[in-house]
Coordinates of C-alpha atoms in Angstrom, one line a residue:
X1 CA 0.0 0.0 0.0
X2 CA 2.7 2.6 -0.8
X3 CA 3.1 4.9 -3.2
X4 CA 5.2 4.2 -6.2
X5 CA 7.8 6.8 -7.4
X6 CA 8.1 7.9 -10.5
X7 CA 10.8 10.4 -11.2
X8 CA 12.6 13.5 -10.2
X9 CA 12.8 17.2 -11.3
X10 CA 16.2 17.9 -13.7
X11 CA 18.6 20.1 -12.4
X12 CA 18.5 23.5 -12.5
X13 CA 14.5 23.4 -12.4
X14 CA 14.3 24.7 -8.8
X15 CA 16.9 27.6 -9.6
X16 CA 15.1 28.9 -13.2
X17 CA 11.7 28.5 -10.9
X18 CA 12.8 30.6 -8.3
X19 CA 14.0 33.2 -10.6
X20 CA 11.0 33.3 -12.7
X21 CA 8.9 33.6 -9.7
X22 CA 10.8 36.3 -8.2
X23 CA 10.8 38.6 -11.8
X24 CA 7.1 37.7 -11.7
X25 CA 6.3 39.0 -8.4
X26 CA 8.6 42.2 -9.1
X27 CA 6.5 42.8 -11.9
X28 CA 3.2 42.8 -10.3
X29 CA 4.7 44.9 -7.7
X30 CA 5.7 47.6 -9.9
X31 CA 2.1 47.6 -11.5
X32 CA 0.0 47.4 -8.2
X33 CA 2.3 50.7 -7.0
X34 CA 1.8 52.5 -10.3
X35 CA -1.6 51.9 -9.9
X36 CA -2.2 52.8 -6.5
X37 CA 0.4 56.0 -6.0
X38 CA 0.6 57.1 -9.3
X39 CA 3.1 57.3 -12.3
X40 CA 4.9 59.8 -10.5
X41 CA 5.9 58.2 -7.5
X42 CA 8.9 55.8 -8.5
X43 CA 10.5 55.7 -5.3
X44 CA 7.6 53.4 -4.2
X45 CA 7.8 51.5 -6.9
X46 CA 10.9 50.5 -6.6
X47 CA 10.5 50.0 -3.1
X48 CA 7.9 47.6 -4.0
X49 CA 9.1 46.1 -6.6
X50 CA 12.2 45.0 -4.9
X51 CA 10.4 43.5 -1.9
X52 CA 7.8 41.6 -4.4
X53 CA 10.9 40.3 -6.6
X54 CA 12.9 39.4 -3.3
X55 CA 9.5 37.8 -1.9
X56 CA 8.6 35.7 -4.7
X57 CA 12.1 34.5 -5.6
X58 CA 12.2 32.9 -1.6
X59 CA 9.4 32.0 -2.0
X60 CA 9.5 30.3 -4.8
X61 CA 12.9 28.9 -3.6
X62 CA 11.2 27.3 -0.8
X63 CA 8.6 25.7 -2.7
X64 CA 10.6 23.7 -5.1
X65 CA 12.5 21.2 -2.9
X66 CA 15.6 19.7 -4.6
X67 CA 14.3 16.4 -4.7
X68 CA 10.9 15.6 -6.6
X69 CA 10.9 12.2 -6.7
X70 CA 8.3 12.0 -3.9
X71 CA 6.3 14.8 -5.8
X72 CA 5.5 12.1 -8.7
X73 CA 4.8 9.0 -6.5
X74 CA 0.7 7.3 -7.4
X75 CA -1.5 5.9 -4.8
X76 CA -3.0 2.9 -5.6
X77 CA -6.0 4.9 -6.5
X78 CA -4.0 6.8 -9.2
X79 CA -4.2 9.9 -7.0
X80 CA -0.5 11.6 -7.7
X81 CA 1.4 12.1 -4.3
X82 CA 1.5 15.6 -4.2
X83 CA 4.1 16.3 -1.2
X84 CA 5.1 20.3 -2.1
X85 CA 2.6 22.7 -0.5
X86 CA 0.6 23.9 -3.2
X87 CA -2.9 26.0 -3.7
X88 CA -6.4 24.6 -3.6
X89 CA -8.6 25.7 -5.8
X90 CA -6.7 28.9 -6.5
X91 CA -8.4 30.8 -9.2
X92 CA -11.6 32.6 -8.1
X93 CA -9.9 33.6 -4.7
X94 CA -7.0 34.8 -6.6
X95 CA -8.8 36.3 -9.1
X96 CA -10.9 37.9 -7.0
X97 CA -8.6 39.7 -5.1
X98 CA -6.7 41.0 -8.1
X99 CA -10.7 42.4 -9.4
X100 CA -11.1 43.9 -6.2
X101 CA -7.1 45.4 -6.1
X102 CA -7.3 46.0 -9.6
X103 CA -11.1 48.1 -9.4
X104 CA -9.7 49.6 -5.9
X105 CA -7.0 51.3 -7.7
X106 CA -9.2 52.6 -10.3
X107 CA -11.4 54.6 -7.9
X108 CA -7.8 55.6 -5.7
X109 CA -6.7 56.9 -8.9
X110 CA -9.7 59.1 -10.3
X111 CA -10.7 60.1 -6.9
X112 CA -7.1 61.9 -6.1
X113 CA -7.6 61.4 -2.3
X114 CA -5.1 60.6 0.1
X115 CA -7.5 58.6 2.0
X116 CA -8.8 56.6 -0.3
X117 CA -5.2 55.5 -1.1
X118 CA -4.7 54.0 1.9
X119 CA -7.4 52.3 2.3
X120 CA -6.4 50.5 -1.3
X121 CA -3.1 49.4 -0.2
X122 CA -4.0 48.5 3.2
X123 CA -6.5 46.2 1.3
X124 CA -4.1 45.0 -0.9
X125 CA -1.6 44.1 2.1
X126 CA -4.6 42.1 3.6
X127 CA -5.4 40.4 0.5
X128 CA -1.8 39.4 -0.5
X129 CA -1.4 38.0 2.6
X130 CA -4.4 36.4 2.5
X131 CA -3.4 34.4 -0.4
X132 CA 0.1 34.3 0.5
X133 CA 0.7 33.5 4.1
X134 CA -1.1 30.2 4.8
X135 CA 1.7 28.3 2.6
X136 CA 4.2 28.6 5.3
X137 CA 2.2 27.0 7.6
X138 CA 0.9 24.1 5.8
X139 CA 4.6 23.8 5.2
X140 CA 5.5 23.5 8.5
X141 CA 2.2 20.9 9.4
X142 CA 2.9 17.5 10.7
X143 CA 0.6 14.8 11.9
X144 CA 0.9 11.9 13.7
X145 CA -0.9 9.1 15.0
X146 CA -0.7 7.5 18.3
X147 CA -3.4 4.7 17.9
X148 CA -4.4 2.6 15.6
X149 CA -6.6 -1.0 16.2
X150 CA -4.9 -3.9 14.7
X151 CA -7.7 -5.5 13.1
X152 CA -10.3 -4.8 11.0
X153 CA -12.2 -5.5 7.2
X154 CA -12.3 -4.0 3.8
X155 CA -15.6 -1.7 3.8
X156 CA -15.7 -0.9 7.9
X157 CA -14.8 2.1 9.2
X158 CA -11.7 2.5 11.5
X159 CA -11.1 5.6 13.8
X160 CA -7.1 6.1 14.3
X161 CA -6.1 8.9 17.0
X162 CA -4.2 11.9 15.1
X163 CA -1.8 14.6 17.0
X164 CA -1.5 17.6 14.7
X165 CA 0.7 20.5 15.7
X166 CA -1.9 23.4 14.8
X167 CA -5.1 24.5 13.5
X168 CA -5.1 22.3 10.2
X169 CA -7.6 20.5 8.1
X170 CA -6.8 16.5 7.9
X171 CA -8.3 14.7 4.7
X172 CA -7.3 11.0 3.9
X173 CA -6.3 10.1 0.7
X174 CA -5.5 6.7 0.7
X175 CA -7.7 4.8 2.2
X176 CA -10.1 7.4 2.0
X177 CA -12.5 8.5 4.5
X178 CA -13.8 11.6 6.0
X179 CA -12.2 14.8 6.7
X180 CA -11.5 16.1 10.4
X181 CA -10.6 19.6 12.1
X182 CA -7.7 19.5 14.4
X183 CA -9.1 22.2 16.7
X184 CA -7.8 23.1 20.7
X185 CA -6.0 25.1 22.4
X186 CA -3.9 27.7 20.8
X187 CA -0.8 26.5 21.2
X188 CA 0.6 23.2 21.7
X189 CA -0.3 19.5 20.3
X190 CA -4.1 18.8 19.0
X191 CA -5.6 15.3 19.2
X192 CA -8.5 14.6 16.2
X193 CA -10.1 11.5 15.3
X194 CA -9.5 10.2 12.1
X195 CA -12.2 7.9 10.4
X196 CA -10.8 6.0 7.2
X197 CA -12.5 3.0 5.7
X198 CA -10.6 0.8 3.6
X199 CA -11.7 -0.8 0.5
X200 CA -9.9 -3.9 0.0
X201 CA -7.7 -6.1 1.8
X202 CA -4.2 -5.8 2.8
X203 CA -1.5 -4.9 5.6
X204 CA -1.1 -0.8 6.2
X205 CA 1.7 0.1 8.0
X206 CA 1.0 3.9 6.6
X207 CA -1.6 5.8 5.6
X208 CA -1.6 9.3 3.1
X209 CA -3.5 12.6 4.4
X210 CA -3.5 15.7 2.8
X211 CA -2.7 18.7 5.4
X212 CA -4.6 21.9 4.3
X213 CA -5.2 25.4 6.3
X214 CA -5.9 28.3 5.3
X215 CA -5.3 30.5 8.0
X216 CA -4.9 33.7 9.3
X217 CA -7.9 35.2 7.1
X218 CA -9.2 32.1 4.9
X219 CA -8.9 33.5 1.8
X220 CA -6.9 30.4 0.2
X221 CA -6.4 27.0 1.5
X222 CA -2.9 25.3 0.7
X223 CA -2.2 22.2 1.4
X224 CA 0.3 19.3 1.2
X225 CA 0.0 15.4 1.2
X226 CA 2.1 13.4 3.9
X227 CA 2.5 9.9 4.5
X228 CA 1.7 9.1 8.4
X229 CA 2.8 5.8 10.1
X230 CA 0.3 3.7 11.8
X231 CA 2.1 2.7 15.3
X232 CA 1.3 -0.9 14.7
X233 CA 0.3 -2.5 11.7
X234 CA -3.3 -2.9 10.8
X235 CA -4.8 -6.0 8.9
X236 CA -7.7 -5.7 6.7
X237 CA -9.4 -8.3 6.4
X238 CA -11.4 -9.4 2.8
X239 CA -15.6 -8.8 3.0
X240 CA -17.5 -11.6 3.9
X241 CA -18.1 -12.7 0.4
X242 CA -20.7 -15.7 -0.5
X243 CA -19.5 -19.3 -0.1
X244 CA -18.5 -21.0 -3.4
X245 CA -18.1 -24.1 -4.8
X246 CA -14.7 -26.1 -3.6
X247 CA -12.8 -28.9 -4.9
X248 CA -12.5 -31.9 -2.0
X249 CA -9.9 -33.9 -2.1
X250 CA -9.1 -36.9 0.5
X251 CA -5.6 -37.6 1.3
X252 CA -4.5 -40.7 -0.8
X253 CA -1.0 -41.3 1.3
X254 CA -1.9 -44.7 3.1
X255 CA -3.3 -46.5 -0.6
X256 CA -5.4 -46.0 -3.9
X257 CA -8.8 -46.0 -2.2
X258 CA -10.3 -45.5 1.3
X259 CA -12.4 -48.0 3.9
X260 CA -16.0 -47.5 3.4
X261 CA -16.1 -47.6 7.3
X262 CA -13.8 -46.3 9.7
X263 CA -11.0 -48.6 11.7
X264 CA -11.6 -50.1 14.7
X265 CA -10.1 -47.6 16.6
X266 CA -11.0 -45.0 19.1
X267 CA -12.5 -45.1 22.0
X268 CA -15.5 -47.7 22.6
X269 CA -19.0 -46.4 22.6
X270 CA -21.8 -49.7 21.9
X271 CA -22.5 -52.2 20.0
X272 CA -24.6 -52.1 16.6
X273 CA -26.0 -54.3 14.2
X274 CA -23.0 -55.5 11.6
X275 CA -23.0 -54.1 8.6
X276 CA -21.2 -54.6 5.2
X277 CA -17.2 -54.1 5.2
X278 CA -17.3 -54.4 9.1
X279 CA -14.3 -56.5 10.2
X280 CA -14.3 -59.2 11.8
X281 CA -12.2 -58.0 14.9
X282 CA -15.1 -55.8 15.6
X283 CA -17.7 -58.6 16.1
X284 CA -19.0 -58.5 19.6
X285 CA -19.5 -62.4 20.5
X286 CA -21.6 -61.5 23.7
X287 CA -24.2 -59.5 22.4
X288 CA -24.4 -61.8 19.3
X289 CA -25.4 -64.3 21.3
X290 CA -27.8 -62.5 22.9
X291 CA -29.3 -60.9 20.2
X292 CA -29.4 -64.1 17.9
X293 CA -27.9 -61.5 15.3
X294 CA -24.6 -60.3 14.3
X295 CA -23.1 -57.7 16.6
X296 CA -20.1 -55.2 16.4
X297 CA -18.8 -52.5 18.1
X298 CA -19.1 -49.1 17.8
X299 CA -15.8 -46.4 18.3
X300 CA -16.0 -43.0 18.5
X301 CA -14.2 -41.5 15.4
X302 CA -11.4 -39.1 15.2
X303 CA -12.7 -35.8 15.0
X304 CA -10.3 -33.3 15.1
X305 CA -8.6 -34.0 11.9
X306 CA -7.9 -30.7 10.3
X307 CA -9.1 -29.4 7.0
X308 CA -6.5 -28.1 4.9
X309 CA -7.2 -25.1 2.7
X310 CA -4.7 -24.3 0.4
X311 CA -4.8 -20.7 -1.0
X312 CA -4.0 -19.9 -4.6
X313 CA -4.6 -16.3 -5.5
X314 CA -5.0 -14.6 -9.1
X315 CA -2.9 -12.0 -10.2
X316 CA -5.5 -9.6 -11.0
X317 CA -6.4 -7.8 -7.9
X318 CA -10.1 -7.9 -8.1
X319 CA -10.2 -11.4 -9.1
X320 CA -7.9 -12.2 -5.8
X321 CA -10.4 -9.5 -4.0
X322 CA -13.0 -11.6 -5.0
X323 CA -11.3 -15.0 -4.2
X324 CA -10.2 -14.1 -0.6
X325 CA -14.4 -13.0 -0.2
X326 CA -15.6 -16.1 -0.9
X327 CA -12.7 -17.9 1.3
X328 CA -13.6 -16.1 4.2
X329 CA -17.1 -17.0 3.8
X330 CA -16.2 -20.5 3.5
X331 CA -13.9 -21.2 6.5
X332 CA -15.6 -18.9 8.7
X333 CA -18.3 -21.5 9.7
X334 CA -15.9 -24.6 10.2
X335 CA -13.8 -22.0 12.7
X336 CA -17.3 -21.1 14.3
X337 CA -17.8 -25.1 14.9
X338 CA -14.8 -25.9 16.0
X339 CA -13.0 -27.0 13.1
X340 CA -9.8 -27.3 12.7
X341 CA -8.3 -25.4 9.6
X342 CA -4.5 -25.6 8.2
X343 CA -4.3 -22.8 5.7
X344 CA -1.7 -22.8 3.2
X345 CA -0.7 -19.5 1.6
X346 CA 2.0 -17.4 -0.1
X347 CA 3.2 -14.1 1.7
X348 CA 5.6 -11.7 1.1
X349 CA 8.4 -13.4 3.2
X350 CA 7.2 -16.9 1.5
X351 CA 5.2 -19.8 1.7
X352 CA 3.2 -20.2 5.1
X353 CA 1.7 -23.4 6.4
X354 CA -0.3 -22.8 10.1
X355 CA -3.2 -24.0 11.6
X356 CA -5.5 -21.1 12.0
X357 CA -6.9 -20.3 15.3
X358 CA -9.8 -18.1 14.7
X359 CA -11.8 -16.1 12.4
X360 CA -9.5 -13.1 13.3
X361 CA -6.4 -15.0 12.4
X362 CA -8.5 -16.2 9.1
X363 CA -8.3 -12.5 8.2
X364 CA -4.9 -12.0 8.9
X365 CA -3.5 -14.5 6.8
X366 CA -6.0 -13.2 4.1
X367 CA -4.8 -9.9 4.3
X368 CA -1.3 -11.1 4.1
X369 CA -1.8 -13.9 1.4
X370 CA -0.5 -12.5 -2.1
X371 CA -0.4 -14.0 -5.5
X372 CA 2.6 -16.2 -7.2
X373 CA 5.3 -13.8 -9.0
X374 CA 4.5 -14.4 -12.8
X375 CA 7.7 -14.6 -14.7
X376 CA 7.9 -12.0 -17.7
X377 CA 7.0 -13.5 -21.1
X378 CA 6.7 -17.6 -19.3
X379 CA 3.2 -16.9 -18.3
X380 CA 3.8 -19.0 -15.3
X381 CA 4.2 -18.5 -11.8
X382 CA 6.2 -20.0 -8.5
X383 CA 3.3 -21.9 -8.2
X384 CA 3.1 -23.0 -11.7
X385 CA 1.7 -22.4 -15.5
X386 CA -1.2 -20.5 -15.4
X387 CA -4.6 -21.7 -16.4
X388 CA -5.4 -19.7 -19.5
X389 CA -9.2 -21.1 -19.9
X390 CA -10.0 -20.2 -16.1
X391 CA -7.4 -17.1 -15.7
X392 CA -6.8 -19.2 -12.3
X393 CA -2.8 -20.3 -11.1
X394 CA -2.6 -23.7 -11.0
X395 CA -0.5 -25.2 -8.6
X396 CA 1.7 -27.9 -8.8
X397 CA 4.1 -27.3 -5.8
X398 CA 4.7 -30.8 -4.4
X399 CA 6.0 -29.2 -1.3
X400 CA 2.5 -28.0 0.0
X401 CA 0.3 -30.7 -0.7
X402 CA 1.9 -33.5 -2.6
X403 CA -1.4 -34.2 -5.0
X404 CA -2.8 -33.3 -8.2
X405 CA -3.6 -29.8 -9.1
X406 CA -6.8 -28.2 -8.9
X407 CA -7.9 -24.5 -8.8
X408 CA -7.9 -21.8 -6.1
X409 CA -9.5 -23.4 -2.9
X410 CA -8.9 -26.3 -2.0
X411 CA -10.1 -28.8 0.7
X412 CA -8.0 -32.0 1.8
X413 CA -9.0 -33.6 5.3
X414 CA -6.8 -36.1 6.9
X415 CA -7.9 -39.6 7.2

């Protein structure tokens, strides 16, 4: 669940930015004077100028980071990472303010009063920095989160404690969910509760927000998009899906074909009348001969024999979505009755063979199950070819199960 990365600026970019920037901002500068004090006065102007060129060179300096390569990074939802502070829908607030600047210095200008002058650059001043000032601190936002839960499942919402260090606005990006207000005291660490609801399986060890304020007059928002570690990680589970069909296979180790009746083993629990393929060590002479019919007894059967799921996933991710669904839903009932289950899977650090415990470790190992690599150009996998009728892995790993292939699910119980 991370971001991939892309790319990185060339050199020079950040220096030819800043320049450009700066030459921009001198510019306006000189026009906003001209238009506020006159052609005449040139001495403000300058002044002006200077401090706009100076201003939006830094600025622009401190915008463009020497390393981009973060800048181009996707979420898995396509969303580019967008880690430099930049402006949220900037064009009718900017806009605006240079109309109102713009038609202020028209009436400062026929009007000839001294007054009316000020009032025009004290608005600009309030306006610029309006637009200008809340970049430096969403530059200097950070977040952080001291709680987490270390369960949950694709579609359910989960609440993770934040600590922001000011007034910001906290959006997640990836998983998505809704947006919170760190608000508190004016100074010192704010605690907000972030609700994020992810939407497929997986293990998140991070999570990407987007940082935004706007303050001190609201006029723009600018925000930037940070990656937050979880303090633990947190295991999403796949959706209860519906139960499919599955392939059963019996374990043919001890001989080509099984007893139609259990052995004669166990613990005893009555007699019964014989039946066909009973063995003659199970014949009960005394109650036989009291019967006047053929008697044998009865065990109690082995029951704890585990039933071996082994996990093949597709490499498309909704098809393996839609695989670990209908898993889940088919080993959660055996776990609710008792049942032992021995899941078989492939995770990042390689193959895993455990018995599961519960439906909460059933959604770990689901979350942590991936499918085989698939070489390039071989079509096949670690686990084998792939099945180009069903789009479905087929394994053929001796190591796991020692029997013949099949498809993705598969059951085997021990005999």
């Amino acid at each position: 669940m991370s971001p991939a990365v892309s790319g990185r600026r060339p050199p020079g970019w950040r220096t030819v930015n800043a320049t450009l920037g700066g030459i921009v901002a001198g510019v306006c500068g000189v026009v906003l004077a001209r238009a506020v004090f006159g052609r005449d006065a040139a001495v403000a102007g300058v002044v002006i100028g200077t401090v706009a060129l100076v201003a939006g060179g830094w600025a622009s300096w401190g915008l463009s980071p020497q390393r981009r390569g973060r800048s181009h990074a996707r979420l898995p939802g396509g969303r580019r990472l967008r880690s430099r502070v930049h402006a949220l829908a900037w064009f009718a607030p900017v806009v605006g303010s240079a109309v109102a600047m713009l038609a202020w210095a028209g009436v400062a200008h026929s009007s000839g009063s001294g007054w009316v002058q000020a009032v025009g650059a004290l608005l600009a001043a309030v306006l610029i920095a309006g637009i200008v000032a809340p970049m430096f601190p969403a530059r200097r936002a950070s977040l952080s989160c001291t709680g987490s839960p270390s369960d949950s499942e694709a579609g359910q919402a989960v609440e993770l404690t934040m600590v922001a260090n000011g007034p910001i606005r906290i959006r997640p990006c990836y998983p998505v969910g809704t947006t919170a207000q760190a608000v508190g005291s004016p100074r010192g660490p704010r605690v907000v509760e972030v609700t994020i609801t992810p939407d497929r399986r997986g293990v998140m060890e991070e999570m990407t927000v987007e940082l935004a304020t706007c303050a001190p007059f609201g006029l723009l928002w600018w925000a930037r998009d940070v990656q937050v570690p979880l303090p633990r990680p947190l295991h999403v589970a796949p959706r209860q899906g519906e139960p499919g069909p599955i392939d059963t296979l019996a374990d043919k180790a001890a001989g080509d074909s099984q007893l139609r009746v259990a052995a004669g083993s166990g613990e005893p629990r009555g007699v019964r009348p014989y039946q066909p393929g009973d063995t003659r060590r199970s014949v009960h002479w005394p109650a036989t001969s009291h019967v006047g019919s053929l008697m044998v007894r009865e065990t109690d059967r082995q029951t704890d024999d585990p039933i071996i799921v082994d996990v093949v996933l597709p490499p498309d991710p909704q098809q393996a979505e839609a695989e670990s669904e209908r898993i889940m839903a088919t080993v959660s009932p055996y776990l609710a009755r008792g049942q032992s289950v021995v899941l078989a899977t492939l995770e990042p650090e390689g193959p895993v063979v455990r018995l599961v415990r519960d439906r909460v470790d059933l959604g770990r190992r689901l979350a942590r199950a991936v499918p085989p690599p698939t070489a390039a150009g071989t079509g096949g996998g670690a686990d084998g070819p792939v099945d180009r009728g069903a789009g479905a892995s087929v394994d053929t790993d001796a190591w796991r199960t020692g029997r013949p292939a099949t498809g993705h699910l598969r059951w085997q119980r021990r005999r």
